[in-house]
Coordinates of C-alpha atoms in Angstrom, one line a residue:
M1428 CA 189.0 118.7 50.3
K1429 CA 189.2 119.0 54.1
K1430 CA 186.3 121.4 54.0
I1431 CA 184.2 118.9 51.9
I1432 CA 184.9 116.1 54.3
T1433 CA 184.1 118.3 57.3
L1434 CA 180.8 119.4 55.7
A1435 CA 179.9 115.8 55.0
I1436 CA 180.6 114.7 58.6
C1437 CA 178.4 117.5 59.9
T1438 CA 175.6 116.6 57.6
I1439 CA 175.7 113.0 58.7
F1440 CA 175.8 114.0 62.4
I1441 CA 172.7 116.3 61.9
M1442 CA 170.8 113.5 60.2
V1443 CA 171.6 111.1 63.0
M1444 CA 170.4 113.7 65.6
L1445 CA 167.1 114.3 63.7
C1446 CA 166.4 110.5 63.5
G1447 CA 167.0 110.2 67.2
C1448 CA 164.7 113.0 68.0
G1449 CA 162.0 111.5 65.9
D1450 CA 162.3 108.1 67.7
T1451 CA 162.2 109.9 71.0
A1452 CA 159.1 111.8 70.1
T1453 CA 157.4 108.6 68.8
S1454 CA 158.2 106.8 72.0
K1455 CA 156.8 109.7 74.0
E1456 CA 153.6 109.7 71.9
Y1457 CA 153.2 105.9 72.6
A1458 CA 153.9 106.5 76.3
I1459 CA 151.2 109.2 76.4
D1460 CA 148.7 107.0 74.5
D1461 CA 149.4 104.1 76.9
S1462 CA 148.9 106.4 79.9
M1463 CA 145.7 107.7 78.5
N1464 CA 144.4 104.2 77.8
Y1465 CA 145.3 103.1 81.3
S1466 CA 143.6 106.1 82.8
A1467 CA 140.4 105.3 80.8
E1468 CA 140.5 101.8 82.1
E1469 CA 140.9 103.0 85.6
L1470 CA 138.1 105.4 85.2
S1471 CA 135.8 102.7 83.8
E1472 CA 136.7 100.4 86.7
D1473 CA 136.1 103.2 89.2
S1474 CA 132.7 104.0 87.6
L1475 CA 131.7 100.4 87.7
S1476 CA 132.7 100.1 91.4
D1477 CA 130.8 103.3 92.2
A1478 CA 127.7 101.9 90.4
S1479 CA 127.9 98.6 92.2
S1480 CA 128.4 100.4 95.5
K1481 CA 125.3 102.5 94.8
D1482 CA 123.3 99.4 93.9
K1483 CA 124.4 97.8 97.2
A1484 CA 123.4 101.0 99.0
L1485 CA 120.0 100.9 97.4
D1486 CA 119.6 97.2 98.3
S1487 CA 120.5 97.8 101.9
R1488 CA 118.0 100.6 102.5
K1489 CA 115.4 99.9 105.1
L1490 CA 111.9 100.7 103.8
I1491 CA 108.5 100.5 105.5
K1492 CA 105.8 99.8 102.8
E1493 CA 102.1 100.3 103.5
F1494 CA 99.2 99.6 101.0
S1495 CA 95.6 100.6 101.3
L1496 CA 92.8 98.8 99.4
S1497 CA 89.1 99.5 99.3
I1498 CA 87.2 96.7 97.6
E1499 CA 83.5 96.2 96.5
T1500 CA 82.2 92.7 95.7
K1501 CA 79.0 90.8 95.3
D1502 CA 80.5 87.5 96.1
Y1503 CA 81.4 88.4 99.7
D1504 CA 81.8 85.0 101.4
N1505 CA 84.0 83.5 98.7
Y1506 CA 86.1 86.6 98.5
I1507 CA 86.8 86.7 102.2
T1508 CA 87.7 83.0 102.2
G1509 CA 90.0 83.7 99.2
V1510 CA 91.8 86.5 101.1
R1511 CA 92.4 84.4 104.1
N1512 CA 93.8 81.6 102.0
N1513 CA 96.0 84.0 100.1
V1514 CA 97.4 85.4 103.3
A1515 CA 98.4 82.0 104.5
S1516 CA 99.9 81.0 101.2
S1517 CA 101.9 84.2 101.1
G1518 CA 103.5 83.5 104.5
G1519 CA 101.7 86.4 106.1
Y1520 CA 99.2 86.9 108.9
I1521 CA 96.2 89.0 109.8
E1522 CA 97.1 91.4 112.5
N1523 CA 93.6 92.4 113.3
S1524 CA 90.2 92.3 111.6
N1525 CA 86.6 93.4 112.1
E1526 CA 83.4 92.3 110.4
S1527 CA 80.0 94.2 110.6
S1528 CA 76.7 94.3 108.8
Y1529 CA 74.5 97.2 107.9
S1530 CA 71.1 97.0 106.0
K1531 CA 71.7 93.3 105.2
L1532 CA 75.1 94.1 103.5
R1533 CA 78.3 93.2 105.3
S1534 CA 81.7 94.8 105.5
F1535 CA 85.2 93.5 106.4
T1536 CA 88.2 95.5 107.5
A1537 CA 91.6 94.0 108.3
V1538 CA 95.3 94.9 108.8
I1539 CA 97.3 92.3 107.0
R1540 CA 101.1 91.8 107.2
I1541 CA 102.8 90.2 104.2
P1542 CA 106.5 89.6 103.5
V1543 CA 108.0 92.5 101.5
G1544 CA 108.8 90.4 98.5
K1545 CA 105.3 89.1 98.1
A1546 CA 103.2 92.2 99.1
E1547 CA 102.7 93.5 95.5
G1548 CA 101.7 90.1 94.2
F1549 CA 99.3 89.8 97.1
T1550 CA 97.6 93.2 96.3
K1551 CA 97.3 92.2 92.7
S1552 CA 95.8 88.9 93.6
V1553 CA 93.1 90.3 95.9
S1554 CA 92.3 93.0 93.3
K1555 CA 91.2 90.5 90.7
D1556 CA 87.5 90.0 89.7
V1557 CA 86.3 92.8 92.1
T1558 CA 85.8 96.6 91.9
V1559 CA 88.7 98.5 93.4
V1560 CA 87.3 101.7 94.7
E1561 CA 90.5 103.1 96.1
K1562 CA 94.2 102.0 96.1
S1563 CA 97.2 103.7 97.5
E1564 CA 100.8 103.0 98.5
N1565 CA 103.1 104.7 101.0
V1566 CA 106.9 104.1 101.4
E1567 CA 108.9 105.4 104.3
D1568 CA 112.7 105.2 104.4
V1569 CA 114.0 104.4 107.9
T1570 CA 117.6 103.5 107.0
E1571 CA 119.1 106.3 109.1
Q1572 CA 116.9 105.5 112.1
Y1573 CA 117.8 101.8 111.7
V1574 CA 121.6 102.5 111.5
D1575 CA 121.3 104.9 114.5
V1576 CA 119.6 102.3 116.7
E1577 CA 122.2 99.7 115.8
A1578 CA 125.0 102.0 116.6
R1579 CA 123.5 102.9 120.0
I1580 CA 123.1 99.3 120.9
K1581 CA 126.8 98.6 120.0
V1582 CA 127.9 101.6 122.1
F1583 CA 125.9 100.6 125.2
K1584 CA 127.0 97.0 124.9
A1585 CA 130.6 98.1 124.9
E1586 CA 130.0 100.3 127.9
E1587 CA 128.3 97.3 129.6
E1588 CA 131.4 95.2 129.1
S1589 CA 133.6 97.9 130.5
L1590 CA 131.4 98.4 133.5
I1591 CA 131.5 94.6 134.2
E1592 CA 135.3 94.7 134.2
I1593 CA 135.3 97.8 136.4
M1594 CA 132.9 96.1 138.8
K1595 CA 135.2 93.1 139.1
K1596 CA 138.0 95.4 140.1
A1597 CA 136.0 97.7 142.5
S1598 CA 137.8 98.1 145.8
N1599 CA 135.0 99.5 148.0
V1600 CA 131.3 99.2 148.4
K1601 CA 130.6 102.8 147.2
D1602 CA 132.3 102.3 143.9
L1603 CA 130.6 98.9 143.5
L1604 CA 127.1 100.4 144.0
S1605 CA 127.8 103.3 141.7
V1606 CA 129.0 100.9 138.9
K1607 CA 125.9 98.7 139.5
E1608 CA 123.6 101.6 139.2
R1609 CA 125.2 102.8 135.9
L1610 CA 125.1 99.2 134.7
A1611 CA 121.4 98.9 135.3
D1612 CA 120.8 102.1 133.3
V1613 CA 122.9 100.9 130.5
R1614 CA 121.1 97.5 130.3
A1615 CA 117.7 99.4 130.4
Q1616 CA 118.9 101.4 127.4
I1617 CA 120.0 98.2 125.6
E1618 CA 116.6 96.6 126.1
S1619 CA 114.8 99.8 124.9
Y1620 CA 116.9 100.1 121.7
T1621 CA 116.7 96.4 121.1
A1622 CA 112.9 96.6 121.2
Q1623 CA 113.0 99.5 118.8
L1624 CA 115.3 97.5 116.4
K1625 CA 113.1 94.5 116.5
S1626 CA 110.1 96.7 115.7
L1627 CA 111.9 98.2 112.7
Q1628 CA 113.0 94.8 111.5
N1629 CA 109.4 93.6 111.6
Q1630 CA 108.1 96.7 109.9
T1631 CA 110.7 96.5 107.1
A1632 CA 110.4 92.7 106.7
Y1633 CA 106.6 92.7 106.4
S1634 CA 104.5 95.2 104.4
T1635 CA 101.2 96.4 105.8
I1636 CA 98.0 96.1 103.8
N1637 CA 95.0 97.9 105.1
L1638 CA 92.1 96.1 103.4
T1639 CA 88.4 97.3 103.4
V1640 CA 85.8 95.1 101.7
E1641 CA 82.2 96.1 101.2
E1642 CA 79.4 93.8 100.1
V1643 CA 77.2 95.3 97.4
E1644 CA 74.2 94.3 95.4
R1645 CA 75.8 95.7 92.2
E1646 CA 79.4 96.4 91.7
V1647 CA 80.3 99.9 90.6
Q1648 CA 81.5 100.0 87.0
K1649 CA 83.0 102.8 85.0
E1650 CA 80.3 104.4 82.8
G1651 CA 80.0 106.9 80.0
Y1652 CA 78.3 110.3 80.0
W1653 CA 74.9 109.3 78.6
S1654 CA 74.9 106.0 80.5
G1655 CA 75.6 108.0 83.7
I1656 CA 72.6 110.3 83.0
W1657 CA 70.4 107.3 82.3
N1658 CA 71.5 105.5 85.5
N1659 CA 70.8 108.7 87.5
I1660 CA 67.3 108.8 86.1
I1661 CA 66.8 105.2 87.0
K1662 CA 68.1 105.9 90.5
G1663 CA 65.7 108.8 90.9
F1664 CA 62.7 106.6 90.0
K1665 CA 64.0 104.0 92.4
N1666 CA 64.3 106.6 95.2
V1667 CA 60.7 107.8 94.5
W1668 CA 59.5 104.2 94.6
T1669 CA 61.4 103.6 97.8
I1670 CA 59.8 106.6 99.4
I1671 CA 56.3 105.5 98.3
T1672 CA 56.8 101.9 99.6
S1673 CA 58.2 103.3 102.9
L1674 CA 55.1 105.5 103.4
F1675 CA 52.8 102.6 102.6
A1676 CA 54.7 100.4 105.0
F1677 CA 54.5 103.2 107.6
L1678 CA 50.7 103.5 107.1
I1679 CA 50.2 99.8 107.4
S1680 CA 52.2 99.6 110.6
A1681 CA 50.3 102.6 112.0
I1682 CA 46.8 101.2 111.4
P1683 CA 46.4 99.9 115.0
Y1684 CA 47.4 103.3 116.3
L1685 CA 45.0 105.0 113.9
I1686 CA 42.2 102.8 115.0
L1687 CA 42.9 103.5 118.6
I1688 CA 43.0 107.2 118.0
S1689 CA 39.7 107.0 116.0
V1690 CA 37.9 105.2 118.8
V1691 CA 39.1 107.7 121.3
A1692 CA 38.0 110.6 119.0
V1693 CA 34.5 109.0 118.5
I1694 CA 34.1 108.5 122.3
I1695 CA 35.0 112.1 122.9
I1696 CA 32.6 113.3 120.2
I1697 CA 29.7 111.2 121.7
L1698 CA 30.4 112.5 125.2
V1699 CA 30.5 116.1 124.0
R1700 CA 27.2 115.8 122.1
Y1701 CA 25.6 114.0 125.1
F1702 CA 26.6 116.8 127.5
K1703 CA 25.4 119.5 125.0
K1704 CA 21.9 117.7 124.7
R1705 CA 21.7 117.4 128.5
K1706 CA 22.4 121.1 129.0
S1707 CA 19.8 122.1 126.3
N1708 CA 17.2 119.8 128.0
K1709 CA 17.7 121.4 131.3
K1710 CA 17.2 124.9 129.8

């Protein structure tokens, strides 16, 4: 009887132990799952923060953008007027321009500065209803140079403040002159780097558009193979006709000279015959 009771107690004890182990294992699993979820949340937040920091870094880059446009148009006067109005409405300005004419056809070249946010819209606007012969874009990243110049200005300004404090406490003339000399060098460096920074700020705030406009009698259009051959034949006939008309114009303009040469030649022939007859009569 005692053995049966002892065996029953041992069995109950073992069952209780097994239940406790199961609960512990379950709690551990839950703990592991929670920690895994928490880590995933942390990772997602970290990735989002990294992405946002990258976006901020991209937005903070200092870029110099330059566009080149070569345009052909028949409506030269209206186009140039439209370009000038477009520059004014975009908040930009024409840095320099030049206009010339050759063989009754005019050309216009200009360096135009347009705010960065409106540069692409400006290039699209001036490319409408004309023939775009050539178009290019160049981007230069000057972020490192920009940051370097800013850092140098800060360093030299800090040195300037220190030198001013030292100069106030200078006890003799030699030290005072030495500090003043160094202070003059530091201020010259500050002015130089400040000028560089302003130049970079202007270059990054405004895009440069190099515009070339040519006045043409006929705008160049894209053509197929056979139409290209036909146009070349037509051009050949036009060139021949141009040569003939040029020669005719040359002959017309040369008539006075030809008359003069003919008169001189006739006089020479008459004189030669006269002297020949005179010699023959003497003989």
